[in-house]
Each structure stands twice: as C-alpha cells, then as structure tokens.
Amino acid sequence: MSYSPSLASAFNDTSMRGKQMSPSGMCSFCTEECLGTCEIGLSAMRGEMAVYPTNTGENQVASEKDMPIDYSHFNINGRVFGAVGAAAKEEEATIFNVKLEQTIGSENPVKLAVPVVLPALIKLNWEDYFAGAAMAGVNCVIGESSPGKDPNLEYTDGKISRFDKLTEFLDAFRRYDRGYGQIILQCNTEDDAQGLPEYALTKGDVTALEFKFGQSAKGTQPAVRVKTLEEALAKKKGGAVIYPDPTDPKIQEAWERGACPNFFYYSRLPMWDEAYLTERMAGLRKMGMKNLYFKMAGYDPADMERVLRIASVTKADLVTFDGAGGGSGYSPCKMMNEWGYPAILIEAALVPICKRMEAEGMKVPAIAVTGGFSTEDQVYKALALGAPYIKAVGLCRSSMAAAMAGKKIGRLLEEGKVPAHVKPYGTTKEEVFADLPELRWLYGSEADNFSAGAVGVYSYLKRIAFGLQHFAALNRKFDIKHIDSSDLIPLTPSARDILKGAWF
C-alpha cells in the first residue's frame, strides 16, 4: 500500500477521474480524452508553479499524507491506587487540582498556565490568535518575514528603520497579558540580515526573539514568481535573490522579446553556525534580549542535536521542533507531504540526544514539539513520550481554526444568522460562548467586548487543559511534571520500538 496521497490535492483543487490508483498515484487507466484535472494536468499548464499550493491566501495548508506511524499507535495508561503530586484524599485528588503550569528558561523564567505554545504565524486571524494566547496564558510567536506585512516599512542602507506594524502585533497579546506566557518575534535569515533583531530590541519594545532554522512551514521558503522585469529589478536592488538575474543584458533582451524564463524571488537558506550564533546571541542580549528561542523542523537527527547543543551554549529558553504533518505556511506541496520526521519520531530521536547531553554535563534547554496536534490526547501522549524534556506542545493550525471559527460565529450571531449547529446553545454571544463568565472573572466587565475569535482560542485551549487534567488524574498524577512514558501503552510493534528507544 502507499501512504502518500494520489495525484489529487486540496492544495490545488485537483481531482482524479478514476477510482483505482496505480502505485504512482495516477489513475490506473489514463485516457487521452481526460481534461487533465489531476496534478499532472495542472503541471502541464502551470509548470514550475505547480510545485506550490495554488490555494494559499486566506487558508491553512498542511500535509495530506497518511503517516504510517503517529500518536494513535499509543493508548493512555490508567491507575487506580494512590496519588502523586496531591494528598491521597478523595476531596483533594480531583481533576480540578491537577497542576498544569510549566516554567521555561532560567535567567528570565516564563510561566505557562498550560503546557502549550502557539507557534509562529502572521497570517489569517493573527489578532485573535495572539489575544487568545494571552488570555489562556501561553506563548505565541509572530511569524518570520513579518516586516513584509507593513505597507509603511522603511529601510536605511539595507536595514529596517521603520516598522510601525510591529507595535500592533505586540499589542494584540500584551493588552490581555495576565502574567503568563509572552509574545515572541521570529527571525529567519532574511530578517536577521535586514536588522530586524536590532530594530525590534532598540525601537520595537521586543524582549523575546526566536531564530528560525529553515524557512516557511517546512524546509524551504517558496520561490515566488515575479511577473515583470521592473519588479524583478526592484527586488534585486533591494538585496533579494532573483533568478534569472534581471540585470543581465541577455535576460533583459529576452524579456523584451517575450522569450524569457520566469523570474522567481527566493528567500535565502540560513548558513548560521556555532561561531556566528554564539557571538550574535551574546550581542543581542547586550541590546536587551531577555528570552531566546530557536525553531527547528524535522531535519536529520545530527542537525537536531547540533541545534540543541547550540541552544545549550547560548542559553536558549526553548527549542521548538516542528514535525512533518503540520504546517500553516506555503512550502512546496510534496515537501509538506514527503519531507522530514513526524513529531513522534522527532521525540524518539530527541530523548537519547538529551540523555547524552546530560551525561556530558550540558544543560538541556526546554523543548516543545509541534506538527499535527489538535486534541488533548495527542498533547498528553507527546508530553509523556518526551518526558522530562518536552515541556510544551505546539497547537498552531488548530488554534487558528478556533480563532477563525469563533470570529465567524460571533459575526453571524451579531447579524442574527444563527447556524443550525449553534442554535442548541443559544442565539447570543452570552449564551453560545460558555467561557465569557470566566473571562469576566479574569478581566472584569471589559471581557464583554472581547473579540469572539479571541474567546474562541481561549475556550479551545481551555478544552485542551481540561482534557489534560482528566488524563493526568486517570494516572493518579496531579502535577503535569510527573507524567512520563509509563503513561503510554504501545499498540503496535513500531510504537513499542519507539517506547523502548529502539527506533533510532
């Protein structure tokens, strides 16, 4: 059997004519009368552009591959005697007393109300995504290339000198900050080269930065088509990588004849190393950086280890590893489907790496894992499998889905257009959004004016937290720090190998 999808994808609105697929992903019977609705047909029309999703914009994009190993290969254990982390009394050992707080970092500790982070994102309904994170008391990250969202962005000598919208991004979280979590600005190699860290620390009131190894949702940033020679020349002048070179007279002459290859803009791959990062991070700390984060995807395990070691030396507060299967950005379609380790295998690789580092006397930074998580059972399994090193789980696409759904439902309620599936709960915001009274308890009457999208994120993360409390109590563990791999039951040989540390 094949775990990969056929040559039809929601990424591109492509579809298959036949019901039977060959191992190649093509219809088993391909006819000359076909209109070319599959990926091959799209490629016949669009060529290089078919490598990337055509349905970007106001959408989220993630893998369509049926991964042969994931967290469903485990069940969660349960116990019936005693209590750990609480008095063994029936009135005290309850789900409501399961402690979920985590503290990450050492020099400038950050408390998380729930062992969750909202990974980097700066598209769709980012306002409610950041606001809901603050309400729930967790970290959130302003995604890479964020200066490109500011129409008034200015450069001086190739460095950012005006980025007004950064204040708007930060305020989306900070106006609801209740002492848990923080908002972090992510920087990729282009952001770093353009002086975003310096601007953010000295002029933007930023205290926490995350450096991104790799680009976009997964390994590489898209090559974006540039439609005119004039635009290509402008981008080239601004320091961008443009292919082919628009300043080449032969290319310019070909453009005039309508016989020129397509121009593409491409973000550089980082060429950072230990020497650069150690010196760079020390310099940024002198400028006022209080918290340092790294973001890494499912690269080769040797690279995972190298990043963790750099994080230890530079005293990073948290390293987030993004597994195959997740994503919200704009990487090549097949890269999202066919590249990298799934989150579960990232954990399987990280645990022995962390043990080696500890044996050498190195401090292991806190770790978060993300990529394809949406429910509390998945979060609990990830925390248990990676214990004691995995301190949080990233919920990106799911939290954004809550932000978008909450916003949409709130707008429909205001218009008096109550969806049928919502009517059983009521017809007003007060009736439908069950956590409004709790938000009033936290924030006072101003909660009545909170965006329905932000309330949606808060409520979704409350569901995750409440579910975690149930699973922890089921195992008689009343502080999240006590859960470990003994809380997992392997259901398949692959799961057993992962649990025993025999996968790698």
mmCIF file of N, CA and C in Angstrom, residues 22-128:
data_model
loop_
_atom_site.group_PDB
_atom_site.id
_atom_site.type_symbol
_atom_site.label_atom_id
_atom_site.label_comp_id
_atom_site.label_asym_id
_atom_site.label_seq_id
_atom_site.Cartn_x
_atom_site.Cartn_y
_atom_site.Cartn_z
ATOM 1 N N SER A 22 -2.878 3.672 -9.465
ATOM 2 C CA SER A 22 -1.669 2.875 -9.589
ATOM 3 C C SER A 22 -0.691 3.308 -8.512
ATOM 4 N N PRO A 23 0.379 2.535 -8.268
ATOM 5 C CA PRO A 23 1.352 2.938 -7.229
ATOM 6 C C PRO A 23 1.960 4.318 -7.467
ATOM 7 N N SER A 24 1.945 4.792 -8.704
ATOM 8 C CA SER A 24 2.493 6.114 -8.998
ATOM 9 C C SER A 24 1.624 7.243 -8.476
ATOM 10 N N GLY A 25 0.376 6.940 -8.118
ATOM 11 C CA GLY A 25 -0.583 7.965 -7.721
ATOM 12 C C GLY A 25 -1.492 8.376 -8.856
ATOM 13 N N MET A 26 -1.186 7.915 -10.079
ATOM 14 C CA MET A 26 -2.025 8.215 -11.234
ATOM 15 C C MET A 26 -3.241 7.290 -11.263
ATOM 16 N N CYS A 27 -4.250 7.699 -12.041
ATOM 17 C CA CYS A 27 -5.355 6.777 -12.303
ATOM 18 C C CYS A 27 -4.778 5.530 -12.975
ATOM 19 N N SER A 28 -5.293 4.366 -12.639
ATOM 20 C CA SER A 28 -4.770 3.141 -13.255
ATOM 21 C C SER A 28 -5.063 3.095 -14.749
ATOM 22 N N PHE A 29 -6.115 3.790 -15.180
ATOM 23 C CA PHE A 29 -6.488 3.836 -16.596
ATOM 24 C C PHE A 29 -6.510 5.303 -17.009
ATOM 25 N N CYS A 30 -5.491 5.723 -17.753
ATOM 26 C CA CYS A 30 -5.342 7.117 -18.157
ATOM 27 C C CYS A 30 -5.696 7.242 -19.636
ATOM 28 N N THR A 31 -6.642 8.110 -19.956
ATOM 29 C CA THR A 31 -7.160 8.203 -21.322
ATOM 30 C C THR A 31 -6.832 9.546 -21.957
ATOM 31 N N GLU A 32 -6.694 9.539 -23.279
ATOM 32 C CA GLU A 32 -6.391 10.770 -23.996
ATOM 33 C C GLU A 32 -7.550 11.763 -23.959
ATOM 34 N N GLU A 33 -8.741 11.323 -23.575
ATOM 35 C CA GLU A 33 -9.896 12.212 -23.511
ATOM 36 C C GLU A 33 -9.982 12.967 -22.188
ATOM 37 N N CYS A 34 -9.084 12.655 -21.246
ATOM 38 C CA CYS A 34 -9.141 13.299 -19.924
ATOM 39 C C CYS A 34 -8.853 14.788 -20.040
ATOM 40 N N LEU A 35 -9.545 15.585 -19.227
ATOM 41 C CA LEU A 35 -9.370 17.032 -19.237
ATOM 42 C C LEU A 35 -8.167 17.495 -18.420
ATOM 43 N N GLY A 36 -7.468 16.554 -17.814
ATOM 44 C CA GLY A 36 -6.268 16.922 -17.061
ATOM 45 C C GLY A 36 -6.558 17.607 -15.748
ATOM 46 N N THR A 37 -7.461 17.013 -14.947
ATOM 47 C CA THR A 37 -7.833 17.633 -13.666
ATOM 48 C C THR A 37 -6.877 17.259 -12.532
ATOM 49 N N CYS A 38 -5.950 16.332 -12.764
ATOM 50 C CA CYS A 38 -5.050 15.876 -11.701
ATOM 51 C C CYS A 38 -3.807 16.776 -11.636
ATOM 52 N N GLU A 39 -2.876 16.421 -10.767
ATOM 53 C CA GLU A 39 -1.655 17.202 -10.611
ATOM 54 C C GLU A 39 -0.826 17.240 -11.898
ATOM 55 N N ILE A 40 -0.865 16.152 -12.650
ATOM 56 C CA ILE A 40 -0.119 16.138 -13.907
ATOM 57 C C ILE A 40 -0.744 17.120 -14.900
ATOM 58 N N GLY A 41 -2.068 17.155 -14.946
ATOM 59 C CA GLY A 41 -2.745 18.100 -15.822
ATOM 60 C C GLY A 41 -2.450 19.536 -15.436
ATOM 61 N N LEU A 42 -2.458 19.815 -14.130
ATOM 62 C CA LEU A 42 -2.118 21.151 -13.658
ATOM 63 C C LEU A 42 -0.691 21.505 -14.057
ATOM 64 N N SER A 43 0.219 20.536 -13.905
ATOM 65 C CA SER A 43 1.626 20.765 -14.246
ATOM 66 C C SER A 43 1.793 21.038 -15.738
ATOM 67 N N ALA A 44 0.956 20.379 -16.550
ATOM 68 C CA ALA A 44 1.038 20.595 -17.990
ATOM 69 C C ALA A 44 0.704 22.039 -18.364
ATOM 70 N N MET A 45 -0.085 22.686 -17.519
ATOM 71 C CA MET A 45 -0.457 24.082 -17.779
ATOM 72 C C MET A 45 0.452 25.078 -17.068
ATOM 73 N N ARG A 46 0.831 24.759 -15.815
ATOM 74 C CA ARG A 46 1.487 25.775 -14.986
ATOM 75 C C ARG A 46 2.963 25.510 -14.724
ATOM 76 N N GLY A 47 3.458 24.336 -15.093
ATOM 77 C CA GLY A 47 4.878 24.055 -14.959
ATOM 78 C C GLY A 47 5.397 24.211 -13.550
ATOM 79 N N GLU A 48 6.441 25.032 -13.370
ATOM 80 C CA GLU A 48 7.097 25.204 -12.068
ATOM 81 C C GLU A 48 6.131 25.659 -10.984
ATOM 82 N N MET A 49 5.127 26.462 -11.363
ATOM 83 C CA MET A 49 4.204 26.987 -10.354
ATOM 84 C C MET A 49 3.401 25.888 -9.662
ATOM 85 N N ALA A 50 3.283 24.721 -10.305
ATOM 86 C CA ALA A 50 2.506 23.623 -9.723
ATOM 87 C C ALA A 50 3.214 22.963 -8.545
ATOM 88 N N VAL A 51 4.482 23.303 -8.323
ATOM 89 C CA VAL A 51 5.202 22.766 -7.163
ATOM 90 C C VAL A 51 4.592 23.288 -5.863
ATOM 91 N N TYR A 52 4.011 24.495 -5.915
ATOM 92 C CA TYR A 52 3.482 25.136 -4.713
ATOM 93 C C TYR A 52 1.954 25.120 -4.706
ATOM 94 N N PRO A 53 1.346 25.179 -3.530
ATOM 95 C CA PRO A 53 -0.118 25.233 -3.463
ATOM 96 C C PRO A 53 -0.673 26.460 -4.182
ATOM 97 N N THR A 54 -1.754 26.264 -4.893
ATOM 98 C CA THR A 54 -2.436 27.400 -5.523
ATOM 99 C C THR A 54 -3.512 27.965 -4.598
ATOM 100 N N ASN A 55 -3.930 27.194 -3.609
ATOM 101 C CA ASN A 55 -4.982 27.638 -2.686
ATOM 102 C C ASN A 55 -4.390 28.223 -1.410
ATOM 103 N N THR A 56 -3.517 29.210 -1.550
ATOM 104 C CA THR A 56 -3.000 29.874 -0.355
ATOM 105 C C THR A 56 -3.913 31.051 -0.048
ATOM 106 N N GLY A 57 -3.371 32.132 0.458
ATOM 107 C CA GLY A 57 -4.238 33.254 0.821
ATOM 108 C C GLY A 57 -4.898 33.006 2.158
ATOM 109 N N GLU A 58 -6.215 33.130 2.221
ATOM 110 C CA GLU A 58 -6.945 33.005 3.482
ATOM 111 C C GLU A 58 -7.248 31.544 3.804
ATOM 112 N N ASN A 59 -6.218 30.736 3.756
ATOM 113 C CA ASN A 59 -6.354 29.303 4.038
ATOM 114 C C ASN A 59 -5.168 28.838 4.865
ATOM 115 N N GLN A 60 -5.314 27.655 5.435
ATOM 116 C CA GLN A 60 -4.202 26.978 6.080
ATOM 117 C C GLN A 60 -3.859 25.741 5.250
ATOM 118 N N VAL A 61 -2.598 25.383 5.253
ATOM 119 C CA VAL A 61 -2.132 24.285 4.415
ATOM 120 C C VAL A 61 -1.333 23.309 5.258
ATOM 121 N N ALA A 62 -1.619 22.021 5.138
ATOM 122 C CA ALA A 62 -0.871 21.006 5.882
ATOM 123 C C ALA A 62 -0.817 19.713 5.081
ATOM 124 N N SER A 63 -0.009 18.793 5.559
ATOM 125 C CA SER A 63 0.229 17.536 4.856
ATOM 126 C C SER A 63 -1.050 16.745 4.630
ATOM 127 N N GLU A 64 -1.111 16.073 3.483
ATOM 128 C CA GLU A 64 -2.219 15.168 3.178
ATOM 129 C C GLU A 64 -1.796 13.703 3.261
ATOM 130 N N LYS A 65 -0.553 13.470 3.644
ATOM 131 C CA LYS A 65 -0.043 12.093 3.709
ATOM 132 C C LYS A 65 -0.584 11.359 4.928
ATOM 133 N N ASP A 66 -0.936 10.120 4.754
ATOM 134 C CA ASP A 66 -1.368 9.255 5.854
ATOM 135 C C ASP A 66 -0.118 8.645 6.477
ATOM 136 N N MET A 67 0.433 9.312 7.500
ATOM 137 C CA MET A 67 1.689 8.850 8.088
ATOM 138 C C MET A 67 1.526 7.458 8.694
ATOM 139 N N PRO A 68 2.443 6.542 8.400
ATOM 140 C CA PRO A 68 2.301 5.167 8.891
ATOM 141 C C PRO A 68 2.575 4.999 10.379
ATOM 142 N N ILE A 69 3.083 6.056 11.043
ATOM 143 C CA ILE A 69 3.285 5.995 12.485
ATOM 144 C C ILE A 69 2.916 7.356 13.071
ATOM 145 N N ASP A 70 2.061 7.355 14.078
ATOM 146 C CA ASP A 70 1.673 8.596 14.744
ATOM 147 C C ASP A 70 1.238 8.266 16.166
ATOM 148 N N TYR A 71 0.736 9.269 16.871
ATOM 149 C CA TYR A 71 0.417 9.085 18.290
ATOM 150 C C TYR A 71 -0.783 8.171 18.514
ATOM 151 N N SER A 72 -1.554 7.884 17.465
ATOM 152 C CA SER A 72 -2.672 6.949 17.626
ATOM 153 C C SER A 72 -2.178 5.525 17.874
ATOM 154 N N HIS A 73 -0.894 5.272 17.663
ATOM 155 C CA HIS A 73 -0.327 3.948 17.926
ATOM 156 C C HIS A 73 -0.127 3.699 19.417
ATOM 157 N N PHE A 74 -0.454 4.698 20.215
ATOM 158 C CA PHE A 74 -0.408 4.552 21.674
ATOM 159 C C PHE A 74 -1.796 4.779 22.256
ATOM 160 N N ASN A 75 -2.112 4.070 23.302
ATOM 161 C CA ASN A 75 -3.216 4.421 24.191
ATOM 162 C C ASN A 75 -2.632 5.003 25.467
ATOM 163 N N ILE A 76 -3.468 5.639 26.248
ATOM 164 C CA ILE A 76 -3.024 6.234 27.503
ATOM 165 C C ILE A 76 -3.329 5.285 28.651
ATOM 166 N N ASN A 77 -2.355 5.081 29.494
ATOM 167 C CA ASN A 77 -2.470 4.175 30.641
ATOM 168 C C ASN A 77 -3.418 4.770 31.690
ATOM 169 N N GLY A 78 -3.732 3.991 32.711
ATOM 170 C CA GLY A 78 -4.546 4.456 33.829
ATOM 171 C C GLY A 78 -4.204 3.681 35.080
ATOM 172 N N ARG A 79 -4.443 4.299 36.249
ATOM 173 C CA ARG A 79 -4.090 3.663 37.520
ATOM 174 C C ARG A 79 -5.219 3.885 38.534
ATOM 175 N N VAL A 80 -5.285 2.996 39.521
ATOM 176 C CA VAL A 80 -6.395 3.079 40.485
ATOM 177 C C VAL A 80 -5.946 3.219 41.937
ATOM 178 N N PHE A 81 -4.643 3.324 42.199
ATOM 179 C CA PHE A 81 -4.178 3.426 43.576
ATOM 180 C C PHE A 81 -3.346 4.682 43.784
ATOM 181 N N GLY A 82 -3.553 5.322 44.953
ATOM 182 C CA GLY A 82 -2.693 6.402 45.389
ATOM 183 C C GLY A 82 -2.828 7.692 44.610
ATOM 184 N N ALA A 83 -1.903 8.615 44.905
ATOM 185 C CA ALA A 83 -1.871 9.924 44.244
ATOM 186 C C ALA A 83 -0.449 10.449 44.302
ATOM 187 N N VAL A 84 0.003 11.035 43.203
ATOM 188 C CA VAL A 84 1.316 11.674 43.129
ATOM 189 C C VAL A 84 1.085 13.151 42.839
ATOM 190 N N GLY A 85 1.664 14.002 43.665
ATOM 191 C CA GLY A 85 1.506 15.434 43.455
ATOM 192 C C GLY A 85 0.307 16.028 44.166
ATOM 193 N N ALA A 86 -0.378 15.227 44.954
ATOM 194 C CA ALA A 86 -1.523 15.700 45.758
ATOM 195 C C ALA A 86 -1.729 14.719 46.894
ATOM 196 N N ALA A 87 -2.385 15.182 47.932
ATOM 197 C CA ALA A 87 -2.694 14.288 49.049
ATOM 198 C C ALA A 87 -3.649 13.196 48.583
ATOM 199 N N ALA A 88 -3.429 11.991 49.049
ATOM 200 C CA ALA A 88 -4.261 10.861 48.643
ATOM 201 C C ALA A 88 -5.600 10.922 49.385
ATOM 202 N N LYS A 89 -6.342 11.976 49.127
ATOM 203 C CA LYS A 89 -7.654 12.172 49.719
ATOM 204 C C LYS A 89 -8.652 12.427 48.601
ATOM 205 N N GLU A 90 -9.801 11.848 48.702
ATOM 206 C CA GLU A 90 -10.786 11.934 47.623
ATOM 207 C C GLU A 90 -11.217 13.370 47.348
ATOM 208 N N GLU A 91 -11.203 14.210 48.377
ATOM 209 C CA GLU A 91 -11.625 15.590 48.187
ATOM 210 C C GLU A 91 -10.546 16.438 47.505
ATOM 211 N N GLU A 92 -9.296 15.974 47.583
ATOM 212 C CA GLU A 92 -8.189 16.762 47.029
ATOM 213 C C GLU A 92 -7.668 16.206 45.714
ATOM 214 N N ALA A 93 -7.651 14.906 45.574
ATOM 215 C CA ALA A 93 -7.119 14.275 44.360
ATOM 216 C C ALA A 93 -8.209 14.258 43.290
ATOM 217 N N THR A 94 -8.479 15.438 42.734
ATOM 218 C CA THR A 94 -9.525 15.572 41.719
ATOM 219 C C THR A 94 -8.942 16.191 40.453
ATOM 220 N N ILE A 95 -9.681 16.096 39.376
ATOM 221 C CA ILE A 95 -9.211 16.679 38.119
ATOM 222 C C ILE A 95 -8.971 18.180 38.255
ATOM 223 N N PHE A 96 -9.736 18.839 39.127
ATOM 224 C CA PHE A 96 -9.628 20.292 39.254
ATOM 225 C C PHE A 96 -8.318 20.709 39.928
ATOM 226 N N ASN A 97 -7.674 19.791 40.603
ATOM 227 C CA ASN A 97 -6.432 20.092 41.312
ATOM 228 C C ASN A 97 -5.194 19.596 40.574
ATOM 229 N N VAL A 98 -5.347 19.154 39.342
ATOM 230 C CA VAL A 98 -4.172 18.785 38.547
ATOM 231 C C VAL A 98 -3.469 20.065 38.104
ATOM 232 N N LYS A 99 -2.215 20.208 38.494
ATOM 233 C CA LYS A 99 -1.443 21.415 38.161
ATOM 234 C C LYS A 99 -0.881 21.276 36.748
ATOM 235 N N LEU A 100 -1.141 22.280 35.935
ATOM 236 C CA LEU A 100 -0.679 22.252 34.542
ATOM 237 C C LEU A 100 0.418 23.269 34.248
ATOM 238 N N GLU A 101 0.758 24.102 35.204
ATOM 239 C CA GLU A 101 1.752 25.147 34.947
ATOM 240 C C GLU A 101 3.120 24.559 34.632
ATOM 241 N N GLN A 102 3.805 25.207 33.702
ATOM 242 C CA GLN A 102 5.185 24.891 33.382
ATOM 243 C C GLN A 102 5.981 26.194 33.450
ATOM 244 N N THR A 103 7.241 26.086 33.816
ATOM 245 C CA THR A 103 8.148 27.226 33.772
ATOM 246 C C THR A 103 9.321 26.883 32.874
ATOM 247 N N ILE A 104 9.575 27.743 31.891
ATOM 248 C CA ILE A 104 10.678 27.521 30.977
ATOM 249 C C ILE A 104 11.701 28.638 31.148
ATOM 250 N N GLY A 105 12.955 28.326 30.813
ATOM 251 C CA GLY A 105 14.004 29.316 30.956
ATOM 252 C C GLY A 105 14.527 29.367 32.377
ATOM 253 N N SER A 106 15.670 30.027 32.553
ATOM 254 C CA SER A 106 16.271 30.109 33.881
ATOM 255 C C SER A 106 16.627 31.545 34.254
ATOM 256 N N GLU A 107 17.312 32.257 33.363
ATOM 257 C CA GLU A 107 17.709 33.624 33.685
ATOM 258 C C GLU A 107 16.509 34.568 33.754
ATOM 259 N N ASN A 108 15.557 34.388 32.844
ATOM 260 C CA ASN A 108 14.313 35.159 32.843
ATOM 261 C C ASN A 108 13.151 34.183 32.646
ATOM 262 N N PRO A 109 12.767 33.484 33.705
ATOM 263 C CA PRO A 109 11.768 32.413 33.588
ATOM 264 C C PRO A 109 10.428 32.918 33.046
ATOM 265 N N VAL A 110 9.806 32.072 32.261
ATOM 266 C CA VAL A 110 8.483 32.360 31.701
ATOM 267 C C VAL A 110 7.536 31.272 32.157
ATOM 268 N N LYS A 111 6.424 31.672 32.764
ATOM 269 C CA LYS A 111 5.423 30.713 33.213
ATOM 270 C C LYS A 111 4.373 30.489 32.137
ATOM 271 N N LEU A 112 4.033 29.239 31.912
ATOM 272 C CA LEU A 112 2.930 28.875 31.035
ATOM 273 C C LEU A 112 1.806 28.334 31.907
ATOM 274 N N ALA A 113 0.599 28.849 31.732
ATOM 275 C CA ALA A 113 -0.535 28.351 32.512
ATOM 276 C C ALA A 113 -0.905 26.936 32.096
ATOM 277 N N VAL A 114 -0.609 26.587 30.863
ATOM 278 C CA VAL A 114 -0.884 25.276 30.287
ATOM 279 C C VAL A 114 0.368 24.877 29.497
ATOM 280 N N PRO A 115 0.736 23.599 29.438
ATOM 281 C CA PRO A 115 1.940 23.190 28.715
ATOM 282 C C PRO A 115 1.744 23.219 27.195
ATOM 283 N N VAL A 116 1.451 24.400 26.704
ATOM 284 C CA VAL A 116 1.123 24.599 25.290
ATOM 285 C C VAL A 116 1.800 25.875 24.816
ATOM 286 N N VAL A 117 2.207 25.905 23.547
ATOM 287 C CA VAL A 117 2.650 27.138 22.903
ATOM 288 C C VAL A 117 1.921 27.256 21.575
ATOM 289 N N LEU A 118 1.743 28.491 21.136
ATOM 290 C CA LEU A 118 1.157 28.752 19.816
ATOM 291 C C LEU A 118 2.284 29.167 18.890
ATOM 292 N N PRO A 119 2.719 28.261 18.002
ATOM 293 C CA PRO A 119 3.901 28.513 17.165
ATOM 294 C C PRO A 119 3.713 29.659 16.186
ATOM 295 N N ALA A 120 4.816 29.964 15.497
ATOM 296 C CA ALA A 120 4.908 31.159 14.663
ATOM 297 C C ALA A 120 3.858 31.208 13.567
ATOM 298 N N LEU A 121 3.249 32.394 13.456
ATOM 299 C CA LEU A 121 2.220 32.613 12.442
ATOM 300 C C LEU A 121 1.981 34.113 12.314
ATOM 301 N N ILE A 122 1.826 34.594 11.086
ATOM 302 C CA ILE A 122 1.475 36.006 10.890
ATOM 303 C C ILE A 122 0.618 36.122 9.632
ATOM 304 N N LYS A 123 -0.466 35.352 9.634
ATOM 305 C CA LYS A 123 -1.431 35.401 8.537
ATOM 306 C C LYS A 123 -2.810 35.124 9.118
ATOM 307 N N LEU A 124 -3.815 35.178 8.255
ATOM 308 C CA LEU A 124 -5.183 34.896 8.679
ATOM 309 C C LEU A 124 -5.561 35.780 9.871
ATOM 310 N N ASN A 125 -6.215 35.219 10.870
ATOM 311 C CA ASN A 125 -6.724 35.992 12.007
ATOM 312 C C ASN A 125 -5.690 36.037 13.130
ATOM 313 N N TRP A 126 -4.528 36.650 12.834
ATOM 314 C CA TRP A 126 -3.451 36.680 13.825
ATOM 315 C C TRP A 126 -3.836 37.493 15.069
ATOM 316 N N GLU A 127 -4.697 38.498 14.917
ATOM 317 C CA GLU A 127 -5.078 39.317 16.075
ATOM 318 C C GLU A 127 -5.688 38.451 17.176
ATOM 319 N N ASP A 128 -6.633 37.595 16.810
ATOM 320 C CA ASP A 128 -7.298 36.755 17.806
ATOM 321 C C ASP A 128 -6.409 35.594 18.252
#
